[in-house]
Short mmCIF file of the C-alpha atoms (twelve columns), coordinates in Angstrom:
data_MODEL
# 
_entry.id   MODEL 
# 
loop_
_atom_site.group_PDB 
_atom_site.id 
_atom_site.type_symbol 
_atom_site.label_atom_id 
_atom_site.label_alt_id 
_atom_site.label_comp_id 
_atom_site.label_asym_id 
_atom_site.label_seq_id 
_atom_site.Cartn_x 
_atom_site.Cartn_y 
_atom_site.Cartn_z 
_atom_site.pdbx_PDB_model_num 
ATOM 1   C CA . MET A 1   29.137  -8.481  10.861  1 
ATOM 2   C CA . ARG A 2   26.683  -10.157 8.474   1 
ATOM 3   C CA . PHE A 3   24.829  -11.737 11.268  1 
ATOM 4   C CA . ILE A 4   24.449  -8.359  12.949  1 
ATOM 5   C CA . ALA A 5   23.100  -6.684  10.009  1 
ATOM 6   C CA . ILE A 6   20.566  -9.475  9.521   1 
ATOM 7   C CA . PHE A 7   19.614  -9.126  13.264  1 
ATOM 8   C CA . CYS A 8   19.041  -5.443  12.810  1 
ATOM 9   C CA . ALA A 9   17.018  -6.001  9.737   1 
ATOM 10  C CA . VAL A 10  14.814  -8.507  11.669  1 
ATOM 11  C CA . LEU A 11  14.123  -5.934  14.337  1 
ATOM 12  C CA . LEU A 12  13.464  -3.153  11.892  1 
ATOM 13  C CA . VAL A 13  10.822  -5.297  10.117  1 
ATOM 14  C CA . LEU A 14  9.230   -6.234  13.354  1 
ATOM 15  C CA . ALA A 15  9.056   -2.898  14.728  1 
ATOM 16  C CA . PRO A 16  6.149   -0.612  13.457  1 
ATOM 17  C CA . ALA A 17  7.472   1.394   10.747  1 
ATOM 18  C CA . THR A 18  4.533   3.831   10.925  1 
ATOM 19  C CA . ALA A 19  4.153   3.960   14.697  1 
ATOM 20  C CA . GLN A 20  2.974   7.561   14.608  1 
ATOM 21  C CA . ASN A 21  0.405   6.714   11.983  1 
ATOM 22  C CA . SER A 22  -0.945  3.203   13.432  1 
ATOM 23  C CA . PRO A 23  -4.646  3.012   14.420  1 
ATOM 24  C CA . GLU A 24  -3.337  2.206   18.054  1 
ATOM 25  C CA . SER A 25  -1.539  5.621   18.210  1 
ATOM 26  C CA . ALA A 26  -4.589  7.461   16.877  1 
ATOM 27  C CA . SER A 27  -6.736  6.457   19.735  1 
ATOM 28  C CA . SER A 28  -3.982  6.472   22.651  1 
ATOM 29  C CA . GLY A 29  -5.195  9.873   23.725  1 
ATOM 30  C CA . THR A 30  -8.998  9.083   24.057  1 
ATOM 31  C CA . SER A 31  -10.474 8.880   27.516  1 
ATOM 32  C CA . THR A 32  -13.040 6.466   28.607  1 
ATOM 33  C CA . GLN A 33  -14.518 8.873   31.020  1 
ATOM 34  C CA . SER A 34  -15.617 11.458  28.410  1 
ATOM 35  C CA . PRO A 35  -17.181 11.282  24.908  1 
ATOM 36  C CA . PRO A 36  -14.357 11.050  22.269  1 
ATOM 37  C CA . LYS A 37  -13.803 14.073  20.217  1 
ATOM 38  C CA . THR A 38  -13.261 14.104  16.407  1 
ATOM 39  C CA . LYS A 39  -9.885  15.466  15.406  1 
ATOM 40  C CA . VAL A 40  -9.268  16.538  11.720  1 
ATOM 41  C CA . HIS A 41  -5.826  15.584  10.475  1 
ATOM 42  C CA . HIS A 42  -3.902  17.419  7.508   1 
ATOM 43  C CA . ASP A 43  -0.564  16.030  7.678   1 
ATOM 44  C CA . GLY A 44  -0.672  13.365  4.967   1 
ATOM 45  C CA . SER A 45  -0.720  10.410  7.701   1 
ATOM 46  C CA . LEU A 46  -3.074  7.572   7.817   1 
ATOM 47  C CA . GLN A 47  -5.362  9.860   9.914   1 
ATOM 48  C CA . ASP A 48  -5.535  12.343  6.841   1 
ATOM 49  C CA . ILE A 49  -8.850  11.479  5.151   1 
ATOM 50  C CA . ASP A 50  -8.419  14.322  2.609   1 
ATOM 51  C CA . ALA A 51  -4.958  12.833  1.661   1 
ATOM 52  C CA . ILE A 52  -6.451  9.395   0.716   1 
ATOM 53  C CA . GLY A 53  -4.926  8.400   -2.619  1 
ATOM 54  C CA . ASN A 54  -1.718  10.419  -1.989  1 
ATOM 55  C CA . ARG A 55  -0.579  8.606   1.157   1 
ATOM 56  C CA . ASN A 56  2.230   5.891   1.458   1 
ATOM 57  C CA . VAL A 57  0.328   3.247   3.276   1 
ATOM 58  C CA . GLY A 58  3.022   0.549   2.994   1 
ATOM 59  C CA . CYS A 59  3.518   -0.294  -0.749  1 
ATOM 60  C CA . LYS A 60  6.833   1.499   -1.040  1 
ATOM 61  C CA . GLN A 61  9.378   -1.148  -2.055  1 
ATOM 62  C CA . GLY A 62  12.323  -1.546  0.418   1 
ATOM 63  C CA . VAL A 63  13.168  -3.831  3.533   1 
ATOM 64  C CA . GLY A 64  9.744   -4.304  4.406   1 
ATOM 65  C CA . ASN A 65  8.336   -4.957  0.972   1 
ATOM 66  C CA . TRP A 66  10.369  -6.719  -1.726  1 
ATOM 67  C CA . TYR A 67  7.878   -6.896  -4.346  1 
ATOM 68  C CA . SER A 68  7.004   -4.235  -6.912  1 
ATOM 69  C CA . LEU A 69  3.531   -3.478  -8.084  1 
ATOM 70  C CA . ASP A 70  4.380   -5.123  -11.359 1 
ATOM 71  C CA . LYS A 71  5.177   -8.384  -9.646  1 
ATOM 72  C CA . GLN A 72  2.447   -8.223  -7.487  1 
ATOM 73  C CA . VAL A 73  -0.040  -7.906  -10.394 1 
ATOM 74  C CA . ALA A 74  1.755   -10.980 -12.069 1 
ATOM 75  C CA . MET A 75  1.692   -12.979 -8.998  1 
ATOM 76  C CA . GLY A 76  -1.982  -12.099 -8.477  1 
ATOM 77  C CA . ARG A 77  -2.995  -12.978 -12.048 1 
ATOM 78  C CA . SER A 78  -1.345  -16.534 -11.590 1 
ATOM 79  C CA . TYR A 79  -3.436  -17.017 -8.418  1 
ATOM 80  C CA . ALA A 80  -6.536  -15.665 -9.939  1 
ATOM 81  C CA . GLU A 81  -6.165  -18.340 -12.862 1 
ATOM 82  C CA . GLN A 82  -6.010  -21.072 -10.141 1 
ATOM 83  C CA . VAL A 83  -9.054  -19.663 -8.193  1 
ATOM 84  C CA . GLU A 84  -11.387 -19.483 -11.340 1 
ATOM 85  C CA . SER A 85  -10.081 -22.937 -12.816 1 
ATOM 86  C CA . SER A 86  -11.328 -24.526 -9.597  1 
ATOM 87  C CA . SER A 87  -14.541 -22.334 -8.842  1 
ATOM 88  C CA . LYS A 88  -17.683 -21.517 -10.327 1 
ATOM 89  C CA . LEU A 89  -18.367 -17.874 -11.152 1 
ATOM 90  C CA . ILE A 90  -21.647 -16.018 -11.106 1 
ATOM 91  C CA . THR A 91  -22.134 -14.893 -14.799 1 
ATOM 92  C CA . ASP A 92  -25.360 -12.946 -14.483 1 
ATOM 93  C CA . PRO A 93  -24.470 -9.554  -16.220 1 
ATOM 94  C CA . ILE A 94  -26.835 -7.501  -13.980 1 
ATOM 95  C CA . VAL A 95  -25.494 -8.740  -10.807 1 
ATOM 96  C CA . ASN A 96  -21.904 -8.537  -11.889 1 
ATOM 97  C CA . GLU A 97  -22.248 -4.993  -13.127 1 
ATOM 98  C CA . TYR A 98  -23.753 -3.774  -9.900  1 
ATOM 99  C CA . VAL A 99  -21.061 -5.499  -7.653  1 
ATOM 100 C CA . ASN A 100 -18.431 -4.195  -9.881  1 
ATOM 101 C CA . ARG A 101 -19.654 -0.639  -9.884  1 
ATOM 102 C CA . VAL A 102 -19.851 -0.599  -5.999  1 
ATOM 103 C CA . GLY A 103 -16.254 -1.880  -5.824  1 
ATOM 104 C CA . GLN A 104 -14.754 0.389   -8.347  1 
ATOM 105 C CA . ASN A 105 -16.377 3.378   -6.537  1 
ATOM 106 C CA . LEU A 106 -14.499 2.159   -3.430  1 
ATOM 107 C CA . VAL A 107 -11.307 1.706   -5.349  1 
ATOM 108 C CA . ARG A 108 -11.641 5.399   -6.531  1 
ATOM 109 C CA . ASN A 109 -11.759 6.476   -2.961  1 
ATOM 110 C CA . SER A 110 -9.005  4.464   -1.686  1 
ATOM 111 C CA . ASP A 111 -5.024  4.380   -1.782  1 
ATOM 112 C CA . ALA A 112 -4.934  1.557   -4.174  1 
ATOM 113 C CA . GLN A 113 -2.190  1.991   -6.959  1 
ATOM 114 C CA . VAL A 114 -3.439  -0.904  -9.207  1 
ATOM 115 C CA . PRO A 115 -6.781  -1.369  -11.102 1 
ATOM 116 C CA . PHE A 116 -9.097  -3.875  -9.864  1 
ATOM 117 C CA . THR A 117 -10.722 -6.873  -11.481 1 
ATOM 118 C CA . ILE A 118 -13.902 -8.002  -9.419  1 
ATOM 119 C CA . LYS A 119 -15.678 -11.240 -9.887  1 
ATOM 120 C CA . ILE A 120 -18.385 -13.181 -7.840  1 
ATOM 121 C CA . LEU A 121 -17.951 -16.799 -6.777  1 
ATOM 122 C CA . ALA A 122 -20.752 -19.209 -6.435  1 
ATOM 123 C CA . SER A 123 -20.280 -20.047 -2.944  1 
ATOM 124 C CA . ASP A 124 -22.433 -20.097 0.330   1 
ATOM 125 C CA . ASP A 125 -19.569 -18.627 2.308   1 
ATOM 126 C CA . ILE A 126 -20.133 -15.132 3.596   1 
ATOM 127 C CA . ASN A 127 -16.672 -14.008 2.638   1 
ATOM 128 C CA . ALA A 128 -14.626 -12.168 0.053   1 
ATOM 129 C CA . PHE A 129 -10.987 -11.889 -0.728  1 
ATOM 130 C CA . ALA A 130 -8.526  -9.936  -2.753  1 
ATOM 131 C CA . LEU A 131 -5.256  -11.309 -4.432  1 
ATOM 132 C CA . PRO A 132 -2.303  -8.988  -4.836  1 
ATOM 133 C CA . GLY A 133 -2.431  -6.760  -8.058  1 
ATOM 134 C CA . GLY A 134 -6.353  -6.192  -7.391  1 
ATOM 135 C CA . PHE A 135 -7.897  -9.585  -8.423  1 
ATOM 136 C CA . PHE A 136 -10.886 -9.330  -6.063  1 
ATOM 137 C CA . TYR A 137 -13.418 -12.044 -5.552  1 
ATOM 138 C CA . VAL A 138 -16.880 -11.845 -3.643  1 
ATOM 139 C CA . ASP A 139 -18.788 -14.785 -2.536  1 
ATOM 140 C CA . SER A 140 -22.512 -14.962 -3.432  1 
ATOM 141 C CA . GLY A 141 -23.260 -15.780 0.108   1 
ATOM 142 C CA . LEU A 142 -22.007 -12.465 1.125   1 
ATOM 143 C CA . LEU A 143 -24.458 -10.716 -1.299  1 
ATOM 144 C CA . LEU A 144 -27.145 -12.666 0.428   1 
ATOM 145 C CA . ALA A 145 -26.079 -12.219 3.847   1 
ATOM 146 C CA . ALA A 146 -25.767 -8.301  3.715   1 
ATOM 147 C CA . GLU A 147 -28.953 -6.336  4.419   1 
ATOM 148 C CA . ASN A 148 -27.968 -3.164  2.736   1 
ATOM 149 C CA . GLU A 149 -25.425 -1.712  0.350   1 
ATOM 150 C CA . ALA A 150 -23.504 -0.209  2.928   1 
ATOM 151 C CA . GLU A 151 -22.765 -3.524  4.696   1 
ATOM 152 C CA . LEU A 152 -21.519 -4.915  1.397   1 
ATOM 153 C CA . ALA A 153 -19.418 -1.860  0.966   1 
ATOM 154 C CA . GLY A 154 -17.809 -2.235  4.204   1 
ATOM 155 C CA . VAL A 155 -16.569 -5.817  3.785   1 
ATOM 156 C CA . MET A 156 -15.312 -5.034  0.084   1 
ATOM 157 C CA . ALA A 157 -13.539 -1.783  1.570   1 
ATOM 158 C CA . HIS A 158 -11.696 -4.085  3.851   1 
ATOM 159 C CA . GLU A 159 -10.425 -6.276  1.112   1 
ATOM 160 C CA . ILE A 160 -9.419  -3.219  -0.977  1 
ATOM 161 C CA . ALA A 161 -7.473  -2.004  2.017   1 
ATOM 162 C CA . HIS A 162 -5.377  -5.134  1.926   1 
ATOM 163 C CA . VAL A 163 -4.380  -4.545  -1.567  1 
ATOM 164 C CA . SER A 164 -3.855  -0.770  -1.116  1 
ATOM 165 C CA . ALA A 165 -1.420  -1.449  1.889   1 
ATOM 166 C CA . CYS A 166 0.298   -4.442  -0.120  1 
ATOM 167 C CA . HIS A 167 -0.284  -6.568  2.925   1 
ATOM 168 C CA . ALA A 168 0.320   -10.063 0.911   1 
ATOM 169 C CA . ALA A 169 3.723   -8.533  -0.368  1 
ATOM 170 C CA . ARG A 170 4.850   -7.392  3.010   1 
ATOM 171 C CA . GLU A 171 3.688   -10.713 4.554   1 
ATOM 172 C CA . MET A 172 5.807   -12.645 2.069   1 
ATOM 173 C CA . SER A 173 8.802   -10.185 2.500   1 
ATOM 174 C CA . ARG A 174 8.629   -10.782 6.246   1 
ATOM 175 C CA . GLY A 175 8.469   -14.496 5.821   1 
ATOM 176 C CA . GLN A 176 11.426  -14.720 3.608   1 
ATOM 177 C CA . LEU A 177 13.323  -12.357 5.893   1 
ATOM 178 C CA . MET A 178 12.431  -14.640 8.869   1 
ATOM 179 C CA . GLN A 179 13.674  -17.604 6.982   1 
ATOM 180 C CA . MET A 180 17.076  -16.033 6.267   1 
ATOM 181 C CA . ALA A 181 17.330  -14.778 9.767   1 
ATOM 182 C CA . SER A 182 16.647  -18.038 11.227  1 
ATOM 183 C CA . ILE A 183 19.295  -19.788 9.178   1 
ATOM 184 C CA . ALA A 184 21.847  -17.230 10.236  1 
ATOM 185 C CA . LEU A 185 20.860  -17.167 13.877  1 
ATOM 186 C CA . ILE A 186 21.735  -20.970 14.058  1 
ATOM 187 C CA . PHE A 187 25.302  -19.614 14.494  1 
ATOM 188 C CA . VAL A 188 24.375  -16.927 17.157  1 
ATOM 189 C CA . GLY A 189 24.698  -18.240 20.571  1 
ATOM 190 C CA . GLY A 190 23.253  -17.058 23.867  1 
ATOM 191 C CA . GLY A 191 20.018  -15.628 24.956  1 
ATOM 192 C CA . ILE A 192 19.668  -13.013 22.220  1 
ATOM 193 C CA . GLY A 193 20.033  -15.624 19.332  1 
ATOM 194 C CA . TYR A 194 17.421  -17.819 21.053  1 
ATOM 195 C CA . ALA A 195 14.999  -14.877 21.641  1 
ATOM 196 C CA . VAL A 196 15.162  -13.652 17.866  1 
ATOM 197 C CA . GLN A 197 14.791  -17.273 16.819  1 
ATOM 198 C CA . GLN A 198 11.534  -17.429 18.850  1 
ATOM 199 C CA . ILE A 199 10.371  -14.163 17.317  1 
ATOM 200 C CA . ALA A 200 11.229  -15.239 13.743  1 
ATOM 201 C CA . GLY A 201 9.024   -18.384 14.364  1 
ATOM 202 C CA . LEU A 202 6.004   -16.269 15.484  1 
ATOM 203 C CA . ALA A 203 6.216   -13.991 12.523  1 
ATOM 204 C CA . MET A 204 6.066   -16.557 9.860   1 
ATOM 205 C CA . PRO A 205 2.982   -15.987 7.898   1 
ATOM 206 C CA . MET A 206 0.070   -18.487 8.574   1 
ATOM 207 C CA . GLY A 207 -1.098  -18.625 5.019   1 
ATOM 208 C CA . PHE A 208 -1.203  -16.646 1.891   1 
ATOM 209 C CA . LEU A 209 -4.399  -14.707 2.771   1 
ATOM 210 C CA . LYS A 210 -4.180  -14.994 6.494   1 
ATOM 211 C CA . PHE A 211 -2.593  -11.844 7.642   1 
ATOM 212 C CA . THR A 212 -1.073  -10.896 10.962  1 
ATOM 213 C CA . ARG A 213 -3.546  -9.217  13.592  1 
ATOM 214 C CA . SER A 214 -1.884  -5.940  12.937  1 
ATOM 215 C CA . PHE A 215 -2.509  -6.019  9.103   1 
ATOM 216 C CA . GLU A 216 -6.091  -6.920  9.841   1 
ATOM 217 C CA . THR A 217 -6.316  -3.978  12.114  1 
ATOM 218 C CA . GLU A 218 -4.881  -1.680  9.562   1 
ATOM 219 C CA . ALA A 219 -7.186  -3.252  6.988   1 
ATOM 220 C CA . ASP A 220 -10.267 -2.362  9.242   1 
ATOM 221 C CA . TYR A 221 -8.872  0.867   9.745   1 
ATOM 222 C CA . LEU A 222 -8.287  1.856   6.236   1 
ATOM 223 C CA . GLY A 223 -11.408 0.129   4.962   1 
ATOM 224 C CA . VAL A 224 -13.668 2.333   7.287   1 
ATOM 225 C CA . GLU A 225 -12.042 5.546   5.675   1 
ATOM 226 C CA . TYR A 226 -12.610 4.296   2.285   1 
ATOM 227 C CA . MET A 227 -16.315 3.535   2.866   1 
ATOM 228 C CA . TYR A 228 -16.466 6.912   4.552   1 
ATOM 229 C CA . LYS A 229 -14.834 8.812   1.795   1 
ATOM 230 C CA . ALA A 230 -17.241 7.118   -0.608  1 
ATOM 231 C CA . GLY A 231 -20.150 8.456   1.232   1 
ATOM 232 C CA . TYR A 232 -21.320 5.275   3.202   1 
ATOM 233 C CA . ASP A 233 -22.312 5.004   6.813   1 
ATOM 234 C CA . PRO A 234 -19.094 3.592   8.445   1 
ATOM 235 C CA . GLN A 235 -21.339 2.174   11.258  1 
ATOM 236 C CA . ALA A 236 -22.562 -0.332  8.767   1 
ATOM 237 C CA . LEU A 237 -19.223 -2.239  8.981   1 
ATOM 238 C CA . THR A 238 -19.572 -2.769  12.845  1 
ATOM 239 C CA . ALA A 239 -23.101 -3.553  12.277  1 
ATOM 240 C CA . PHE A 240 -22.013 -6.408  9.927   1 
ATOM 241 C CA . PHE A 241 -19.236 -7.535  12.442  1 
ATOM 242 C CA . GLU A 242 -22.027 -7.767  15.010  1 
ATOM 243 C CA . LYS A 243 -24.270 -9.855  12.744  1 
ATOM 244 C CA . VAL A 244 -21.632 -12.320 11.850  1 
ATOM 245 C CA . LYS A 245 -20.779 -12.635 15.595  1 
ATOM 246 C CA . ALA A 246 -24.424 -13.289 16.509  1 
ATOM 247 C CA . MET A 247 -24.784 -15.699 13.736  1 
ATOM 248 C CA . GLU A 248 -21.809 -17.712 14.882  1 
ATOM 249 C CA . LYS A 249 -23.073 -17.599 18.527  1 
ATOM 250 C CA . HIS A 250 -26.610 -18.622 17.489  1 
ATOM 251 C CA . LYS A 251 -25.236 -21.670 15.515  1 
ATOM 252 C CA . PRO A 252 -21.467 -22.526 16.429  1 
ATOM 253 C CA . GLY A 253 -19.636 -23.819 13.587  1 
ATOM 254 C CA . THR A 254 -21.817 -22.749 10.883  1 
ATOM 255 C CA . LEU A 255 -19.520 -19.864 9.944   1 
ATOM 256 C CA . ALA A 256 -16.314 -21.829 10.252  1 
ATOM 257 C CA . LYS A 257 -15.319 -20.471 6.751   1 
ATOM 258 C CA . ALA A 258 -16.825 -17.115 7.002   1 
ATOM 259 C CA . PHE A 259 -14.195 -14.393 7.382   1 
ATOM 260 C CA . ASP A 260 -11.717 -16.967 8.055   1 
ATOM 261 C CA . THR A 261 -9.008  -15.145 5.965   1 
ATOM 262 C CA . HIS A 262 -9.666  -12.211 8.584   1 
ATOM 263 C CA . PRO A 263 -10.943 -13.571 11.825  1 
ATOM 264 C CA . GLN A 264 -12.990 -11.873 14.360  1 
ATOM 265 C CA . THR A 265 -11.151 -10.661 17.358  1 
ATOM 266 C CA . PRO A 266 -12.694 -9.722  20.744  1 
ATOM 267 C CA . ASP A 267 -11.647 -6.155  20.390  1 
ATOM 268 C CA . ARG A 268 -12.213 -5.527  16.602  1 
ATOM 269 C CA . ILE A 269 -15.556 -3.946  16.797  1 
ATOM 270 C CA . GLN A 270 -14.372 -1.718  19.756  1 
ATOM 271 C CA . LYS A 271 -11.368 -0.523  17.777  1 
ATOM 272 C CA . THR A 272 -13.432 0.120   14.654  1 
ATOM 273 C CA . GLN A 273 -16.166 2.043   16.624  1 
ATOM 274 C CA . GLN A 274 -13.492 4.305   18.344  1 
ATOM 275 C CA . GLU A 275 -11.872 5.116   14.837  1 
ATOM 276 C CA . ILE A 276 -15.346 6.233   13.715  1 
ATOM 277 C CA . ASN A 277 -15.844 8.393   16.791  1 
ATOM 278 C CA . THR A 278 -12.572 9.936   16.907  1 
ATOM 279 C CA . LEU A 279 -11.300 10.425  13.256  1 
ATOM 280 C CA . LEU A 280 -14.353 10.636  10.904  1 
ATOM 281 C CA . PRO A 281 -16.050 14.091  11.088  1 
ATOM 282 C CA . PRO A 282 -19.969 13.445  11.019  1 
ATOM 283 C CA . LEU A 283 -21.570 14.236  7.574   1 
ATOM 284 C CA . PRO A 284 -25.041 15.607  6.949   1 
ATOM 285 C CA . GLU A 285 -26.043 12.320  5.360   1 
ATOM 286 C CA . TYR A 286 -24.723 8.938   4.540   1 
ATOM 287 C CA . LYS A 287 -25.418 6.323   1.811   1 
ATOM 288 C CA . LEU A 288 -26.932 3.370   3.683   1 
ATOM 289 C CA . ASP A 289 -29.024 1.414   1.053   1 
ATOM 290 C CA . THR A 290 -30.129 1.742   -2.595  1 
ATOM 291 C CA . SER A 291 -33.050 0.113   -4.530  1 
ATOM 292 C CA . GLU A 292 -30.312 -1.213  -6.805  1 
ATOM 293 C CA . PHE A 293 -28.956 -3.301  -3.981  1 
ATOM 294 C CA . GLN A 294 -32.306 -4.782  -3.118  1 
ATOM 295 C CA . ASP A 295 -32.968 -5.407  -6.868  1 
ATOM 296 C CA . MET A 296 -29.736 -7.314  -6.973  1 
ATOM 297 C CA . LYS A 297 -30.315 -9.190  -3.930  1 
ATOM 298 C CA . THR A 298 -33.742 -10.353 -5.165  1 
ATOM 299 C CA . ARG A 299 -32.118 -11.399 -8.322  1 
ATOM 300 C CA . MET A 300 -29.483 -13.273 -6.386  1 
ATOM 301 C CA . MET A 301 -32.166 -15.154 -4.442  1 
ATOM 302 C CA . GLU A 302 -33.850 -16.211 -7.790  1 
ATOM 303 C CA . LEU A 303 -30.586 -17.364 -9.116  1 
ATOM 304 C CA . ASP A 304 -29.916 -19.317 -5.924  1 
ATOM 305 C CA . ASN A 305 -33.442 -21.011 -6.267  1 
ATOM 306 C CA . ARG A 306 -33.058 -21.740 -9.833  1 
ATOM 307 C CA . HIS A 307 -29.602 -23.284 -8.898  1 
ATOM 308 C CA . GLY A 308 -31.199 -25.423 -6.216  1 
ATOM 309 C CA . ALA A 309 -33.838 -26.519 -8.616  1 
ATOM 310 C CA . ASP A 310 -31.400 -27.591 -11.183 1 
ATOM 311 C CA . SER A 311 -29.447 -29.692 -8.506  1 
ATOM 312 C CA . ASP A 312 -32.732 -31.390 -7.472  1 
ATOM 313 C CA . ARG A 313 -33.319 -32.505 -11.127 1 
ATOM 314 C CA . SER A 314 -30.201 -34.403 -11.093 1 
ATOM 315 C CA . ARG A 315 -31.295 -36.462 -8.157  1 
ATOM 316 C CA . PRO A 316 -33.258 -39.861 -8.803  1 
ATOM 317 C CA . SER A 317 -36.907 -39.820 -8.480  1 
ATOM 318 C CA . LEU A 318 -39.761 -42.222 -8.518  1 
ATOM 319 C CA . HIS A 319 -42.710 -41.967 -11.099 1 
ATOM 320 C CA . ARG A 320 -45.862 -44.214 -11.152 1 
ATOM 321 C CA . ALA A 321 -45.943 -46.267 -14.136 1 
ATOM 322 C CA . SER A 322 -48.865 -45.825 -16.534 1 
ATOM 323 C CA . HIS A 323 -50.811 -48.641 -17.959 1 
ATOM 324 C CA . PRO A 324 -51.030 -48.949 -21.923 1 
ATOM 325 C CA . SER A 325 -54.342 -47.773 -23.362 1 
ATOM 326 C CA . GLY A 326 -57.138 -50.401 -23.322 1 
ATOM 327 C CA . ASP A 327 -55.310 -52.865 -21.147 1 
ATOM 328 C CA . SER A 328 -57.202 -51.899 -18.030 1 
ATOM 329 C CA . THR A 329 -59.199 -54.605 -16.204 1 
ATOM 330 C CA . ASP A 330 -61.032 -52.244 -14.173 1 
ATOM 331 C CA . THR A 331 -64.926 -52.500 -14.837 1 
ATOM 332 C CA . GLY A 332 -65.836 -49.721 -12.448 1 
ATOM 333 C CA . GLY A 333 -66.017 -47.111 -15.303 1 
ATOM 334 C CA . THR A 334 -62.832 -45.363 -14.434 1 
ATOM 335 C CA . SER A 335 -61.083 -43.429 -17.199 1 
ATOM 336 C CA . ASP A 336 -58.093 -44.880 -18.954 1 
ATOM 337 C CA . GLN A 337 -56.500 -41.574 -18.090 1 
ATOM 338 C CA . ASP A 338 -56.825 -42.151 -14.355 1 
ATOM 339 C CA . ASP A 339 -54.804 -44.995 -12.924 1 
ATOM 340 C CA . THR A 340 -55.287 -44.035 -9.485  1 
ATOM 341 C CA . PRO A 341 -56.390 -47.298 -7.356  1 
ATOM 342 C CA . THR A 342 -60.010 -46.985 -6.085  1 
ATOM 343 C CA . LEU A 343 -62.011 -49.144 -3.674  1 
ATOM 344 C CA . LYS A 344 -65.469 -50.469 -4.630  1 
ATOM 345 C CA . ARG A 345 -68.259 -52.331 -2.777  1 
ATOM 346 C CA . ARG A 346 -68.784 -55.870 -3.832  1 
ATOM 347 C CA . ASN A 347 -72.309 -56.582 -5.263  1 
ATOM 348 C CA . PRO A 348 -74.055 -59.006 -2.940  1 
ATOM 349 C CA . SER A 349 -76.123 -60.618 -5.872  1 
ATOM 350 C CA . SER A 350 -72.711 -61.942 -7.458  1 
ATOM 351 C CA . GLN A 351 -72.126 -64.091 -4.431  1 
# 
């Protein structure tokens, strides 16, 4: 009976707990032959934009999530200490204040149930990541790669969505449950036991911040809602996806680390665009860019150039040795200050 209970628990976790609220179900009825129509929801589901902040997006503790919010905050704080002990932070107060303000505005328009601490890492990677409990890091490379505030907000909203839906805690809960199930299923014979062992192996998390495709899709889905709720043009996120895709195509391998925590999939842009067309009612106007973003980016470029100049000073360099004053043997009337060698015509009468 114990094995049967564990088997049922495995199937329960692997099955979509919110199938009626999933991004795929929201777009299942759209037709490729006619333009999609926006449908407004008022049912408290993931499609209900007005219910953002009061929805259950997966953080309820239970079979699918064994970690309370307090445990997630403690875990995230521990990992944050490790990150900051091995990384360099951008400490410029103006840049930090701006990025923190953009992020906190998105948090207020999200389903997050924990406060966020947002910092900037000095890294050329075009990336960002958020640890459990709201410890959020933005790479300086992302600030330089984004063309406007809405693109930056889109990437940040995606990471806020991971924390809002407790994806890390749910991923770890799945991994632990799969380990328990795989041990128990050693004693289960027949095709069913083998099949569930295969599923258990596939369901193991690939890494602490490398989520399953379903969680990445959900983070895109929720992130678009959060940036829309905050007043940003949601098309900016798909535009940034396209940009990253084009950069990788132009110079393969240059973005090997960019978005490695949430890899680009062929249908990612299409799914995000479908959500925008079918679930987000058009607004009279959107926020795309601000002068503050451009000022921040200019300041970041100056900091980046200054950092490059400082690193150049640490490299060895060659300098011309100067002659001591009065030690010159040149009789051509050159100044003692000028030790540049010169060519002079010889006087024929001296021969």
